[in-house]
mmCIF file of C-alpha atoms in Angstrom:
data_model
loop_
_atom_site.group_PDB
_atom_site.id
_atom_site.type_symbol
_atom_site.label_atom_id
_atom_site.label_comp_id
_atom_site.label_asym_id
_atom_site.label_seq_id
_atom_site.Cartn_x
_atom_site.Cartn_y
_atom_site.Cartn_z
ATOM 1 C CA MET X 772 0.000 0.000 0.000
ATOM 2 C CA LYS X 773 1.433 3.352 -1.045
ATOM 3 C CA THR X 774 1.212 6.197 1.468
ATOM 4 C CA THR X 775 1.201 9.838 0.322
ATOM 5 C CA THR X 776 0.962 12.852 2.637
ATOM 6 C CA VAL X 777 -1.361 15.323 0.895
ATOM 7 C CA THR X 778 -1.718 17.928 3.661
ATOM 8 C CA PRO X 779 -0.749 17.932 7.352
ATOM 9 C CA ASN X 780 -4.217 16.508 8.098
ATOM 10 C CA LEU X 781 -4.709 14.219 5.077
ATOM 11 C CA ILE X 782 -2.900 11.031 4.054
ATOM 12 C CA GLN X 783 -3.736 9.146 0.862
ATOM 13 C CA LEU X 784 -3.489 5.349 0.949
ATOM 14 C CA THR X 785 -3.360 3.710 -2.482
ATOM 15 C CA ARG X 786 -3.888 -0.003 -3.002
ATOM 16 C CA MET X 787 -3.228 -1.957 -6.206
ATOM 17 C CA ARG X 788 -2.316 1.355 -7.871
ATOM 18 C CA PHE X 789 -5.928 2.287 -8.569
ATOM 19 C CA VAL X 790 -8.042 2.626 -5.429
ATOM 20 C CA ASN X 791 -7.633 5.129 -2.592
ATOM 21 C CA ALA X 792 -8.607 5.463 1.029
ATOM 22 C CA TYR X 793 -7.755 8.421 3.263
ATOM 23 C CA LEU X 794 -6.635 9.027 6.815
ATOM 24 C CA VAL X 795 -7.916 12.342 8.193
ATOM 25 C CA ARG X 796 -6.046 13.476 11.288
ATOM 26 C CA GLU X 797 -8.136 14.505 14.280
ATOM 27 C CA ASP X 798 -7.249 15.249 17.910
ATOM 28 C CA ASP X 799 -8.188 11.727 18.990
ATOM 29 C CA GLY X 800 -6.605 9.817 16.092
ATOM 30 C CA PHE X 801 -7.757 9.241 12.527
ATOM 31 C CA THR X 802 -10.966 9.120 10.565
ATOM 32 C CA LEU X 803 -10.527 6.533 7.815
ATOM 33 C CA VAL X 804 -12.479 7.525 4.704
ATOM 34 C CA ASP X 805 -13.259 4.400 2.661
ATOM 35 C CA THR X 806 -11.528 1.038 3.021
ATOM 36 C CA THR X 807 -10.457 0.092 -0.539
ATOM 37 C CA THR X 808 -10.898 -3.510 -1.666
ATOM 38 C CA GLY X 809 -10.828 -6.692 0.404
ATOM 39 C CA ARG X 810 -7.801 -7.882 2.379
ATOM 40 C CA ALA X 811 -6.525 -4.387 3.100
ATOM 41 C CA ALA X 812 -7.437 -4.153 6.791
ATOM 42 C CA ASP X 813 -3.998 -4.918 8.204
ATOM 43 C CA ASP X 814 -2.310 -2.457 5.833
ATOM 44 C CA LEU X 815 -4.806 0.291 6.700
ATOM 45 C CA ILE X 816 -4.291 -0.224 10.434
ATOM 46 C CA ALA X 817 -0.517 -0.282 9.955
ATOM 47 C CA ALA X 818 -0.628 2.942 7.931
ATOM 48 C CA ALA X 819 -2.445 4.713 10.748
ATOM 49 C CA ALA X 820 0.083 3.432 13.278
ATOM 50 C CA ALA X 821 2.984 4.573 11.086
ATOM 51 C CA ALA X 822 1.397 8.023 10.912
ATOM 52 C CA GLY X 823 1.280 8.189 14.692
ATOM 53 C CA GLY X 824 -2.300 7.336 15.521
ATOM 54 C CA THR X 825 -5.129 4.840 15.458
ATOM 55 C CA ILE X 826 -8.339 4.599 13.447
ATOM 56 C CA ARG X 827 -11.176 5.999 15.571
ATOM 57 C CA ARG X 828 -13.964 6.003 12.990
ATOM 58 C CA ILE X 829 -14.643 4.806 9.450
ATOM 59 C CA ALA X 830 -16.627 7.105 7.139
ATOM 60 C CA LEU X 831 -17.677 5.898 3.698
ATOM 61 C CA THR X 832 -18.309 7.956 0.574
ATOM 62 C CA HIS X 833 -20.544 5.248 -0.885
ATOM 63 C CA GLY X 834 -21.320 1.562 -0.819
ATOM 64 C CA HIS X 835 -19.406 0.105 -3.785
ATOM 65 C CA GLY X 836 -17.158 -2.852 -3.146
ATOM 66 C CA ASP X 837 -13.891 -1.048 -3.858
ATOM 67 C CA HIS X 838 -14.740 1.387 -1.062
ATOM 68 C CA VAL X 839 -16.295 -0.953 1.536
ATOM 69 C CA GLY X 840 -14.249 -4.045 0.666
ATOM 70 C CA SER X 841 -12.289 -4.193 3.938
ATOM 71 C CA LEU X 842 -15.022 -2.844 6.206
ATOM 72 C CA ASP X 843 -15.954 -6.161 7.803
ATOM 73 C CA ALA X 844 -12.313 -7.104 8.455
ATOM 74 C CA LEU X 845 -11.626 -3.710 10.001
ATOM 75 C CA ARG X 846 -14.634 -4.049 12.280
ATOM 76 C CA ASP X 847 -13.419 -7.502 13.314
ATOM 77 C CA ARG X 848 -9.938 -6.207 14.134
ATOM 78 C CA LEU X 849 -10.816 -2.838 15.653
ATOM 79 C CA GLY X 850 -14.010 -3.781 17.460
ATOM 80 C CA ASP X 851 -17.249 -1.975 18.156
ATOM 81 C CA SER X 852 -15.521 1.052 19.666
ATOM 82 C CA VAL X 853 -14.714 2.253 16.131
ATOM 83 C CA GLU X 854 -17.759 4.056 14.734
ATOM 84 C CA VAL X 855 -18.847 3.187 11.178
ATOM 85 C CA LEU X 856 -20.679 5.866 9.187
ATOM 86 C CA MET X 857 -22.307 5.239 5.794
ATOM 87 C CA PRO X 858 -24.518 7.448 3.602
ATOM 88 C CA GLU X 859 -28.207 6.920 4.361
ATOM 89 C CA LEU X 860 -29.394 5.684 0.968
ATOM 90 C CA ASP X 861 -26.402 3.420 0.326
ATOM 91 C CA ALA X 862 -26.822 1.929 3.799
ATOM 92 C CA ARG X 863 -30.422 1.163 2.914
ATOM 93 C CA ILE X 864 -29.312 -0.554 -0.298
ATOM 94 C CA HIS X 865 -26.887 -2.695 1.687
ATOM 95 C CA ALA X 866 -29.742 -3.480 4.085
ATOM 96 C CA GLY X 867 -31.697 -4.934 1.153
ATOM 97 C CA GLU X 868 -34.134 -2.093 0.554
ATOM 98 C CA LYS X 869 -35.199 -1.151 -2.957
ATOM 99 C CA ILE X 870 -34.922 2.614 -3.056
ATOM 100 C CA VAL X 871 -34.773 3.343 -6.814
ATOM 101 C CA ASP X 872 -36.238 1.803 -9.919
ATOM 102 C CA GLY X 873 -34.081 -0.716 -11.746
ATOM 103 C CA LYS X 874 -30.745 -2.219 -10.821
ATOM 104 C CA VAL X 875 -28.152 -0.007 -9.152
ATOM 105 C CA PRO X 876 -24.877 -0.587 -11.033
ATOM 106 C CA GLY X 877 -21.528 -1.398 -9.490
ATOM 107 C CA SER X 878 -20.433 -3.967 -6.943
ATOM 108 C CA TRP X 879 -22.534 -4.175 -3.777
ATOM 109 C CA PRO X 880 -20.936 -6.908 -1.652
ATOM 110 C CA LYS X 881 -22.780 -8.522 1.221
ATOM 111 C CA LEU X 882 -21.672 -6.863 4.465
ATOM 112 C CA SER X 883 -22.013 -8.172 7.977
ATOM 113 C CA THR X 884 -21.187 -4.743 9.412
ATOM 114 C CA VAL X 885 -24.218 -2.559 10.033
ATOM 115 C CA PRO X 886 -23.274 1.135 10.136
ATOM 116 C CA ASP X 887 -23.577 2.791 13.516
ATOM 117 C CA VAL X 888 -24.617 6.067 11.890
ATOM 118 C CA ARG X 889 -26.367 6.777 8.596
ATOM 119 C CA ILE X 890 -25.043 10.123 7.402
ATOM 120 C CA ASN X 891 -26.663 12.820 5.281
ATOM 121 C CA GLY X 892 -25.657 16.177 3.859
ATOM 122 C CA GLY X 893 -24.780 18.740 6.506
ATOM 123 C CA ASP X 894 -23.730 16.183 9.110
ATOM 124 C CA ARG X 895 -20.283 16.456 10.672
ATOM 125 C CA VAL X 896 -17.673 13.741 11.105
ATOM 126 C CA GLY X 897 -14.997 15.349 13.225
ATOM 127 C CA SER X 898 -13.546 18.166 11.098
ATOM 128 C CA LEU X 899 -15.316 16.889 7.988
ATOM 129 C CA GLU X 900 -18.595 18.273 6.671
ATOM 130 C CA VAL X 901 -20.732 15.741 4.805
ATOM 131 C CA VAL X 902 -21.632 17.059 1.350
ATOM 132 C CA PRO X 903 -24.358 15.245 -0.619
ATOM 133 C CA SER X 904 -23.084 14.238 -4.066
ATOM 134 C CA PRO X 905 -25.491 11.597 -5.436
ATOM 135 C CA GLY X 906 -25.278 10.205 -8.929
ATOM 136 C CA HIS X 907 -22.427 7.728 -8.890
ATOM 137 C CA THR X 908 -24.593 5.951 -6.333
ATOM 138 C CA PRO X 909 -27.941 7.110 -4.924
ATOM 139 C CA GLY X 910 -26.458 8.087 -1.562
ATOM 140 C CA HIS X 911 -22.939 9.118 -2.526
ATOM 141 C CA VAL X 912 -21.379 11.817 -0.322
ATOM 142 C CA ALA X 913 -18.169 13.826 -0.300
ATOM 143 C CA PHE X 914 -16.325 15.171 2.727
ATOM 144 C CA LEU X 915 -15.033 18.747 3.043
ATOM 145 C CA ASP X 916 -12.355 19.403 5.668
ATOM 146 C CA THR X 917 -13.475 22.654 7.257
ATOM 147 C CA ARG X 918 -9.926 23.423 8.425
ATOM 148 C CA ASP X 919 -8.302 23.769 5.016
ATOM 149 C CA ARG X 920 -11.035 23.073 2.413
ATOM 150 C CA SER X 921 -9.585 19.785 1.249
ATOM 151 C CA LEU X 922 -12.346 17.878 -0.543
ATOM 152 C CA ILE X 923 -12.577 14.085 -0.489
ATOM 153 C CA ALA X 924 -14.831 13.643 -3.521
ATOM 154 C CA GLY X 925 -15.177 9.862 -3.689
ATOM 155 C CA ASP X 926 -16.089 8.772 -7.220
ATOM 156 C CA THR X 927 -17.843 11.921 -8.445
ATOM 157 C CA PHE X 928 -14.508 12.777 -10.036
ATOM 158 C CA THR X 929 -11.522 10.652 -11.048
ATOM 159 C CA ALA X 930 -7.980 11.973 -11.535
ATOM 160 C CA TYR X 931 -6.058 9.571 -13.751
ATOM 161 C CA GLY X 932 -4.358 11.468 -16.573
ATOM 162 C CA ARG X 933 -6.623 14.434 -15.913
ATOM 163 C CA VAL X 934 -9.583 15.246 -13.695
ATOM 164 C CA ALA X 935 -12.796 13.771 -15.138
ATOM 165 C CA VAL X 936 -16.420 13.483 -14.037
ATOM 166 C CA SER X 937 -17.512 9.877 -13.598
ATOM 167 C CA ASN X 938 -20.699 10.309 -15.647
ATOM 168 C CA HIS X 939 -19.007 9.479 -18.967
ATOM 169 C CA TYR X 940 -16.479 7.050 -20.373
ATOM 170 C CA TYR X 941 -12.881 8.191 -19.967
ATOM 171 C CA TRP X 942 -10.326 5.767 -21.325
ATOM 172 C CA ARG X 943 -7.811 6.227 -18.509
ATOM 173 C CA PHE X 944 -10.361 4.924 -15.981
ATOM 174 C CA PRO X 945 -13.573 3.632 -17.595
ATOM 175 C CA LEU X 946 -14.739 1.648 -14.550
ATOM 176 C CA ALA X 947 -16.136 4.745 -12.828
ATOM 177 C CA ALA X 948 -18.577 5.496 -15.638
ATOM 178 C CA MET X 949 -19.611 1.858 -15.908
ATOM 179 C CA ALA X 950 -20.584 1.888 -12.214
ATOM 180 C CA THR X 951 -22.393 5.254 -12.224
ATOM 181 C CA TRP X 952 -26.099 5.077 -11.417
ATOM 182 C CA ASP X 953 -27.474 8.391 -12.788
ATOM 183 C CA LYS X 954 -25.240 10.363 -15.127
ATOM 184 C CA GLY X 955 -27.270 13.586 -15.028
ATOM 185 C CA VAL X 956 -27.415 13.662 -11.246
ATOM 186 C CA ASP X 957 -23.697 12.836 -11.125
ATOM 187 C CA LEU X 958 -22.886 15.837 -13.318
ATOM 188 C CA GLN X 959 -24.939 18.150 -11.118
ATOM 189 C CA SER X 960 -23.075 16.850 -8.081
ATOM 190 C CA ALA X 961 -19.784 17.615 -9.818
ATOM 191 C CA ARG X 962 -20.984 21.197 -10.280
ATOM 192 C CA ASP X 963 -22.038 21.378 -6.628
ATOM 193 C CA LEU X 964 -18.625 20.172 -5.472
ATOM 194 C CA ARG X 965 -16.880 22.676 -7.723
ATOM 195 C CA ALA X 966 -18.952 25.456 -6.132
ATOM 196 C CA LEU X 967 -17.289 24.639 -2.805
ATOM 197 C CA ASP X 968 -14.030 26.031 -4.273
ATOM 198 C CA PRO X 969 -11.827 23.369 -2.662
ATOM 199 C CA ALA X 970 -8.145 24.057 -2.030
ATOM 200 C CA THR X 971 -7.249 20.421 -2.691
ATOM 201 C CA LEU X 972 -9.182 17.659 -4.459
ATOM 202 C CA VAL X 973 -8.702 13.996 -3.645
ATOM 203 C CA VAL X 974 -10.701 11.181 -5.195
ATOM 204 C CA GLY X 975 -11.299 7.464 -5.050
ATOM 205 C CA HIS X 976 -9.160 6.807 -8.103
ATOM 206 C CA GLY X 977 -6.144 8.900 -9.052
ATOM 207 C CA PRO X 978 -3.682 11.344 -7.475
ATOM 208 C CA ALA X 979 -4.424 14.411 -5.396
ATOM 209 C CA VAL X 980 -4.901 17.718 -7.214
ATOM 210 C CA ALA X 981 -3.840 21.026 -5.642
ATOM 211 C CA ALA X 982 -5.729 24.203 -6.594
ATOM 212 C CA PRO X 983 -8.178 22.072 -8.620
ATOM 213 C CA GLY X 984 -10.643 24.737 -9.761
ATOM 214 C CA ALA X 985 -9.545 24.981 -13.389
ATOM 215 C CA ALA X 986 -9.259 21.211 -13.716
ATOM 216 C CA MET X 987 -12.746 20.724 -12.260
ATOM 217 C CA ASP X 988 -14.161 23.369 -14.608
ATOM 218 C CA ARG X 989 -12.607 21.630 -17.608
ATOM 219 C CA ALA X 990 -13.895 18.233 -16.477
ATOM 220 C CA ILE X 991 -17.432 19.544 -16.013
ATOM 221 C CA ALA X 992 -17.394 21.199 -19.426
ATOM 222 C CA GLU X 993 -16.261 17.956 -21.041
ATOM 223 C CA ALA X 994 -18.957 15.985 -19.202
ATOM 224 C CA ALA X 995 -21.874 18.270 -20.062
#
């Protein structure tokens, strides 16, 4: 697992060269945002220890398998004292509810972990503000660090080669578009995230982008 310090409060963890999770530093330890694919639990715990802390809570941008893949193993290793937070609608999908018409694309693995908290836009997770960004999945959220305006955008954007919106096929990372539920809603969420004027953009797939405004504008124009 590759570890990259993005800001003093944000560490990117990259597994298999294509999927990211993030450690967000708080006074009591770390919030882990997303868990990558399966069999990453030990590496995620070790990364937090190497950075000088422990994982205190796990917050998920959405319910796809490459973001919740190590959730059950982390819960087994860290125990019930670590709070698990999942977007409301994606938690309901994992609970077996039918919340939209038709099949929701992407991988939705069976989880034994039930989230302790179902999060919605405007909620707070430590220093992070929950920002609704549906489209890639029905309940997809992003997280804005209120200390420095770093934006953890999940899969609304990707950043391989260049920043792109996940509502359309981009050859450098086509999987995001293939797993997107509603392309029009996804594009509107990209616009909403751009309006936050983030100082740094980090995503589920691809490197961090400093001063991302122009790149986000270009991506949105290409996706429209």
